[in-house]
Amino acid sequence: MSTWPDTALESLRAAGLRRGGARRAVVDYLAAQACCRSAQEIHDGIRGRGGEVGVASVYRALDTLVELDLVQRVDIGDGVARFEPTHEGTHHHHHLVCDDCGKVEPFTDAALERALERAAGRLGYELEQHDVVLRGACDGCRPGD
Amino acid sequence: MSTWPDTALESLRAAGLRRGGARRAVVDYLAAQACCRSAQEIHDGIRGRGGEVGVASVYRALDTLVELDLVQRVDIGDGVARFEPTHEGTHHHHHLVCDDCGKVEPFTDAALERALERAAGRLGYELEQHDVVLRGACDGCRPGD
DNA sequence: CTCCAAACGATAGCGATTCTCATCGCTGTG
DNA sequence: CACAGCGATGAGAATCGCTATCGTTTGGAG
């Protein structure tokens, strides 16, 4: 299996889309991140490297990528949409959000995945995607308790 | 077990909060809904019944209710926050969202709950809340397939 | 009944996202 | 290699959900 950026850029081309000015920048940026990033962060990040992208292009690129299932939208409930590459298999993960410090960290859990599949199947849904966001106090933010 | 509106209004009073002009309207409205509603819908819904609430009051009321754990905020990823009564025990549920028609329906799954608890514990988080949103094509929106 | 502060409603303000539009630059053709 | 056509792009305006502000209202204790 090739790397995610390669797969993504190839998929974009296969979908009949043209060159990769802004799109490529977004793909590159996301590929280098450990976890989800907001559109704002992506925009700033690309510009910080000297990229000349406009906000609109970032959103457009993300839209396309989400459409093609190459990027997943993550909503942790603070009114800002975040995005991250969809990693099939091994890297698929969900998110833990600390209510106190706002830290977001990824986690994986096989049993959880199975439970999700089963639940969806039971209700006649063909599962396309799923978001799980757990909220609470993280280790660091629970000093006395 | 008394009804949710009663519990909610009582909790509000216990928290030292005053009368229930706007707050009561929000509680009443939510109690009558089957599933989550956006702040906009709540506002419109109350006004549709002749209520004179302002948007700000709706948000304020929701904020307070969420704070007191009487209402749960649900984010299905469309950039609009939705709210619904927190039903302890039997009625606790998560959401299935149809990518096609946008329909949102609740579901429950005991195994899923257990998996969530376990996963959080394993990572040192004290779980405060969790949101699970499953996306896909619902029965009705999958005619041929 | 009177008074004070909590609660309220309207509206301005703010930040995130989308829309609009003139321009740019791939990409296939001659 | 130059060209044309059209999708892609960036800047800024517009929109939308949500929050902050502020003067007014009103619950409720004395």
Coordinates of C-alpha atoms (C1' of nucleotides) in Angstrom, one line a residue:
Chain A
M1 CA 0.0 0.0 0.0
S2 CA 1.4 3.4 -1.0
T3 CA 1.4 6.4 1.3
W4 CA -1.7 8.4 1.9
P5 CA -0.6 11.5 0.0
D6 CA 0.1 9.4 -3.1
T7 CA -3.2 7.6 -2.8
A8 CA -5.0 10.9 -2.3
L9 CA -3.4 12.7 -5.2
E10 CA -4.0 9.7 -7.5
S11 CA -7.7 9.5 -6.5
L12 CA -8.0 13.2 -7.2
R13 CA -6.6 12.7 -10.7
A14 CA -8.8 9.6 -11.2
A15 CA -11.8 11.7 -10.4
G16 CA -11.0 13.9 -13.4
L17 CA -9.7 16.8 -11.3
R18 CA -6.8 18.9 -12.5
R19 CA -3.4 19.9 -11.1
G20 CA -2.7 20.2 -7.4
G21 CA -1.9 23.7 -6.5
A22 CA -4.0 24.3 -3.5
R23 CA -5.3 20.8 -3.3
R24 CA -1.8 19.3 -3.2
A25 CA -0.8 21.7 -0.4
V26 CA -3.8 20.7 1.7
V27 CA -3.0 17.0 1.1
D28 CA 0.6 17.5 2.0
Y29 CA -0.2 19.5 5.1
L30 CA -2.7 16.9 6.4
A31 CA -0.4 14.0 5.7
A32 CA 2.2 15.6 8.1
Q33 CA -0.2 15.9 11.0
A34 CA -0.7 13.4 13.8
C35 CA -4.3 14.2 14.4
C36 CA -7.2 16.4 13.1
R37 CA -6.6 20.0 12.2
S38 CA -9.1 22.8 11.7
A39 CA -9.5 24.6 8.3
Q40 CA -7.9 27.6 9.9
E41 CA -4.9 25.7 11.1
I42 CA -4.5 24.1 7.7
H43 CA -4.7 27.5 6.0
D44 CA -2.2 29.1 8.4
G45 CA 0.0 26.1 8.2
I46 CA 0.3 26.2 4.5
R47 CA 0.9 29.9 4.4
G48 CA 3.5 29.6 7.1
R49 CA 5.4 27.5 4.6
G50 CA 5.2 30.1 2.0
G51 CA 2.1 28.7 0.3
E52 CA -0.2 31.2 -1.3
V53 CA -3.5 29.5 -0.8
G54 CA -6.7 31.3 -0.1
V55 CA -9.2 30.2 2.6
A56 CA -11.8 29.4 0.0
S57 CA -9.4 27.0 -1.7
V58 CA -8.7 25.2 1.5
Y59 CA -12.4 24.7 2.1
R60 CA -12.9 23.7 -1.4
A61 CA -10.1 21.2 -1.3
L62 CA -11.3 19.7 1.9
D63 CA -14.8 19.5 0.5
T64 CA -13.6 17.5 -2.5
L65 CA -11.4 15.3 -0.3
V66 CA -14.2 14.5 2.0
E67 CA -16.4 13.8 -1.0
L68 CA -13.9 11.2 -2.2
D69 CA -13.6 9.8 1.3
L70 CA -9.9 10.6 1.5
V71 CA -10.4 13.0 4.4
Q72 CA -12.7 12.7 7.3
R73 CA -14.4 15.5 9.1
V74 CA -14.2 15.5 12.8
D75 CA -16.5 17.6 15.0
I76 CA -15.5 17.9 18.6
G77 CA -18.3 20.3 19.4
D78 CA -16.5 23.6 19.7
G79 CA -18.0 25.0 16.5
V80 CA -14.9 24.4 14.5
A81 CA -14.7 21.6 11.9
R82 CA -11.5 19.6 11.9
F83 CA -10.2 17.3 9.2
E84 CA -7.8 14.4 9.0
P85 CA -6.8 11.7 6.5
T86 CA -9.0 8.7 6.5
H87 CA -6.7 5.9 7.4
E88 CA -8.2 2.5 6.6
G89 CA -7.4 -0.4 8.8
T90 CA -4.6 0.1 11.2
H91 CA -4.7 3.8 11.7
H92 CA -8.4 4.4 12.0
H93 CA -9.2 6.1 15.2
H94 CA -11.6 8.2 17.3
H95 CA -11.1 11.1 19.6
L96 CA -10.9 11.9 23.3
V97 CA -11.4 15.6 24.2
C98 CA -10.4 17.0 27.5
D99 CA -13.2 19.3 28.7
D100 CA -10.7 21.3 30.7
C101 CA -7.6 21.9 28.6
G102 CA -9.2 21.2 25.2
K103 CA -6.6 18.7 24.3
V104 CA -7.7 16.3 21.6
E105 CA -6.0 12.9 21.3
P106 CA -6.7 9.9 19.2
F107 CA -7.4 6.4 20.3
T108 CA -8.4 3.1 18.8
D109 CA -10.5 0.3 20.2
A110 CA -11.3 -2.9 18.3
A111 CA -14.2 -3.8 20.5
L112 CA -15.7 -0.5 20.0
E113 CA -15.5 -0.8 16.2
R114 CA -17.3 -4.2 16.4
A115 CA -20.0 -2.8 18.6
L116 CA -20.5 0.1 16.1
E117 CA -20.8 -2.2 13.1
R118 CA -23.3 -4.4 14.9
A119 CA -25.4 -1.6 16.0
A120 CA -25.6 0.0 12.6
G121 CA -26.4 -3.4 11.0
R122 CA -29.2 -4.0 13.4
L123 CA -30.9 -0.8 12.3
G124 CA -30.6 -1.4 8.6
Y125 CA -28.0 1.3 8.0
E126 CA -25.2 0.8 5.6
L127 CA -22.4 2.4 7.6
E128 CA -20.4 4.9 5.7
Q129 CA -18.6 6.6 8.4
H130 CA -18.7 7.0 12.2
D131 CA -17.5 9.6 14.6
V132 CA -17.0 8.9 18.2
V133 CA -16.1 11.7 20.5
L134 CA -15.5 11.1 24.2
R135 CA -15.4 14.0 26.6
G136 CA -14.0 14.1 30.0
A137 CA -11.0 15.2 32.2
C138 CA -7.7 13.9 31.0
D139 CA -5.0 12.6 33.2
G140 CA -3.2 15.9 33.5
C141 CA -6.3 17.9 34.2
R142 CA -7.4 15.8 37.2
P143 CA -4.7 16.6 39.8
G144 CA -6.5 16.2 43.1
D145 CA -9.1 13.7 42.1
Chain B
M1 CA -39.5 8.6 38.4
S2 CA -41.1 11.9 37.6
T3 CA -41.2 13.3 34.1
W4 CA -38.3 15.0 32.6
P5 CA -39.8 18.5 32.6
D6 CA -40.5 18.3 36.3
T7 CA -37.1 17.0 37.1
A8 CA -35.5 19.8 35.0
L9 CA -37.5 22.6 36.4
E10 CA -36.9 21.4 39.9
S11 CA -33.1 21.1 39.2
L12 CA -33.2 24.7 38.0
R13 CA -34.8 25.8 41.1
A14 CA -32.5 23.8 43.3
A15 CA -29.6 25.5 41.5
G16 CA -30.9 28.9 42.8
L17 CA -32.2 30.1 39.5
R18 CA -35.3 32.0 39.2
R19 CA -38.6 31.7 37.4
G20 CA -39.0 30.0 34.2
G21 CA -40.1 32.4 31.5
A22 CA -37.8 31.5 28.7
R23 CA -36.2 28.6 30.4
R24 CA -39.5 26.9 31.0
A25 CA -40.5 27.4 27.4
V26 CA -37.3 25.7 26.3
V27 CA -37.8 22.8 28.7
D28 CA -41.3 22.3 27.6
Y29 CA -40.4 22.4 23.9
L30 CA -37.6 19.9 24.3
A31 CA -39.7 17.6 26.3
A32 CA -42.2 17.3 23.5
Q33 CA -39.5 16.3 20.9
A34 CA -38.6 12.8 19.9
C35 CA -35.0 13.6 19.1
C36 CA -32.5 16.4 19.1
R37 CA -33.4 19.9 17.9
S38 CA -31.2 22.8 16.9
A39 CA -31.3 26.1 18.8
Q40 CA -32.9 27.6 15.7
E41 CA -35.7 25.0 15.7
I42 CA -36.2 25.5 19.4
H43 CA -36.5 29.3 19.0
D44 CA -38.8 29.0 16.0
G45 CA -40.8 26.3 17.7
I46 CA -41.5 28.4 20.8
R47 CA -42.3 31.5 18.9
G48 CA -44.7 29.4 16.7
R49 CA -46.7 28.7 19.8
G50 CA -46.9 32.4 20.6
G51 CA -43.9 32.5 22.9
E52 CA -41.9 35.7 23.0
V53 CA -38.5 34.4 23.6
G54 CA -35.3 35.9 22.2
V55 CA -32.6 33.9 20.6
A56 CA -30.2 34.9 23.3
S57 CA -32.5 33.5 25.9
V58 CA -32.8 30.2 24.2
Y59 CA -29.0 29.9 24.0
R60 CA -28.7 31.0 27.6
A61 CA -31.3 28.5 28.7
L62 CA -29.6 25.7 26.8
D63 CA -26.3 26.6 28.3
T64 CA -27.6 26.4 31.8
L65 CA -29.4 23.2 31.1
V66 CA -26.3 21.6 29.6
E67 CA -24.3 22.9 32.6
L68 CA -26.8 21.1 34.9
D69 CA -26.6 18.0 32.8
L70 CA -30.3 18.2 32.0
V71 CA -29.7 18.6 28.4
Q72 CA -27.2 17.1 26.1
R73 CA -25.6 18.8 23.2
V74 CA -25.4 16.8 20.0
D75 CA -23.2 17.6 17.1
I76 CA -24.0 15.7 13.9
G77 CA -21.3 17.5 11.9
D78 CA -23.3 20.0 9.9
G79 CA -22.1 23.0 11.9
V80 CA -25.3 23.3 13.9
A81 CA -25.5 22.3 17.5
R82 CA -28.5 20.3 18.5
F83 CA -29.9 19.7 22.0
E84 CA -32.0 17.1 23.7
P85 CA -33.0 16.1 27.2
T86 CA -30.5 13.8 28.9
H87 CA -32.4 10.6 29.7
E88 CA -30.6 8.6 32.3
G89 CA -30.6 4.9 32.1
T90 CA -33.2 3.5 29.7
H91 CA -33.4 6.4 27.3
H92 CA -29.8 7.2 26.7
H93 CA -29.1 7.0 23.0
H94 CA -26.9 8.0 20.1
H95 CA -27.6 9.0 16.6
L96 CA -27.7 7.7 13.1
V97 CA -27.5 10.3 10.4
C98 CA -28.5 9.5 6.8
D99 CA -26.1 11.2 4.5
D100 CA -28.7 11.3 1.8
C101 CA -31.9 12.6 3.3
G102 CA -30.4 14.1 6.5
K103 CA -32.7 12.2 8.7
V104 CA -31.5 11.8 12.2
E105 CA -32.7 8.9 14.3
P106 CA -31.8 7.7 17.8
F107 CA -30.5 4.2 18.7
T108 CA -29.2 2.5 21.8
D109 CA -26.7 -0.3 22.2
A110 CA -25.6 -1.7 25.5
A111 CA -22.5 -3.3 24.1
L112 CA -21.5 0.0 22.6
E113 CA -21.8 1.7 25.9
R114 CA -19.6 -0.9 27.6
A115 CA -17.0 -0.6 24.9
L116 CA -16.9 3.2 25.3
E117 CA -16.5 3.0 29.1
R118 CA -13.7 0.5 28.8
A119 CA -11.9 2.4 26.1
A120 CA -12.0 5.7 28.1
G121 CA -10.8 3.9 31.3
R122 CA -7.9 2.4 29.4
L123 CA -6.6 5.8 28.5
G124 CA -6.9 7.4 31.9
Y125 CA -9.9 9.5 31.1
E126 CA -12.7 10.1 33.4
L127 CA -15.6 10.0 31.0
E128 CA -18.0 12.9 31.3
Q129 CA -20.0 12.5 28.2
H130 CA -19.7 10.8 24.8
D131 CA -21.2 11.4 21.4
V132 CA -21.4 8.8 18.8
V133 CA -22.6 9.7 15.4
L134 CA -23.0 7.0 12.7
R135 CA -23.3 8.1 9.1
G136 CA -24.6 6.2 6.2
A137 CA -27.5 5.5 3.9
C138 CA -30.7 4.7 5.7
D139 CA -33.2 2.0 4.6
G140 CA -35.3 4.4 2.7
C141 CA -32.4 6.0 0.8
R142 CA -31.0 2.8 -0.4
P143 CA -33.6 1.7 -3.0
G144 CA -31.7 -0.3 -5.5
D145 CA -28.7 -1.4 -3.5
Chain C
dC1 C1' -46.2 47.5 47.9
dT2 C1' -41.3 48.3 47.1
dC3 C1' -36.7 47.2 45.9
dC4 C1' -32.8 44.5 43.9
dA5 C1' -30.9 41.4 41.1
dA6 C1' -31.6 37.7 38.1
dA7 C1' -33.6 37.0 33.6
dC8 C1' -35.2 38.8 29.4
dG9 C1' -35.3 40.5 24.3
dA10 C1' -33.4 43.0 20.7
dT11 C1' -29.5 43.9 18.4
dA12 C1' -24.7 44.5 17.5
dG13 C1' -20.5 41.8 17.1
dC14 C1' -17.6 37.9 16.0
dG15 C1' -15.6 34.0 14.0
dA16 C1' -16.3 30.2 10.8
dT17 C1' -17.7 28.9 6.4
dT18 C1' -19.6 29.7 1.7
dC19 C1' -20.3 32.5 -2.4
dT20 C1' -18.9 35.5 -6.2
dC21 C1' -16.1 36.7 -9.8
dA22 C1' -12.1 38.1 -12.3
dT23 C1' -7.8 35.9 -13.2
dC24 C1' -4.6 32.1 -13.8
dG25 C1' -2.5 28.1 -15.6
dC26 C1' -3.1 23.0 -16.7
dT27 C1' -3.9 20.1 -20.6
dG28 C1' -5.0 18.6 -25.1
dT29 C1' -4.6 20.3 -29.9
dG30 C1' -2.7 22.1 -34.1
Chain D
dC1 C1' 5.9 25.5 -29.2
dA2 C1' 1.8 28.7 -29.2
dC3 C1' -3.2 28.6 -28.3
dA4 C1' -7.8 28.0 -26.6
dG5 C1' -10.9 26.3 -23.3
dC6 C1' -12.1 25.4 -19.0
dG7 C1' -11.4 23.9 -14.4
dA8 C1' -9.0 25.8 -10.4
dT9 C1' -7.6 29.6 -7.6
dG10 C1' -7.5 33.8 -4.3
dA11 C1' -9.4 37.9 -2.4
dG12 C1' -13.1 39.8 -0.4
dA13 C1' -18.0 40.1 0.3
dA14 C1' -21.9 37.8 2.1
dT15 C1' -24.0 34.5 5.2
dC16 C1' -24.8 31.9 9.2
dG17 C1' -24.6 30.2 13.9
dC18 C1' -23.5 31.8 18.2
dT19 C1' -22.1 35.1 22.0
dA20 C1' -21.7 39.7 24.2
dT21 C1' -23.9 43.9 25.4
dC22 C1' -27.3 46.8 27.3
dG23 C1' -31.5 48.8 28.8
dT24 C1' -35.9 46.9 30.5
dT25 C1' -38.8 43.6 33.0
dT26 C1' -40.2 40.9 36.7
dG27 C1' -39.9 37.2 40.4
dG28 C1' -40.0 37.1 45.0
dA29 C1' -38.3 38.4 49.7
dG30 C1' -39.0 41.9 53.1

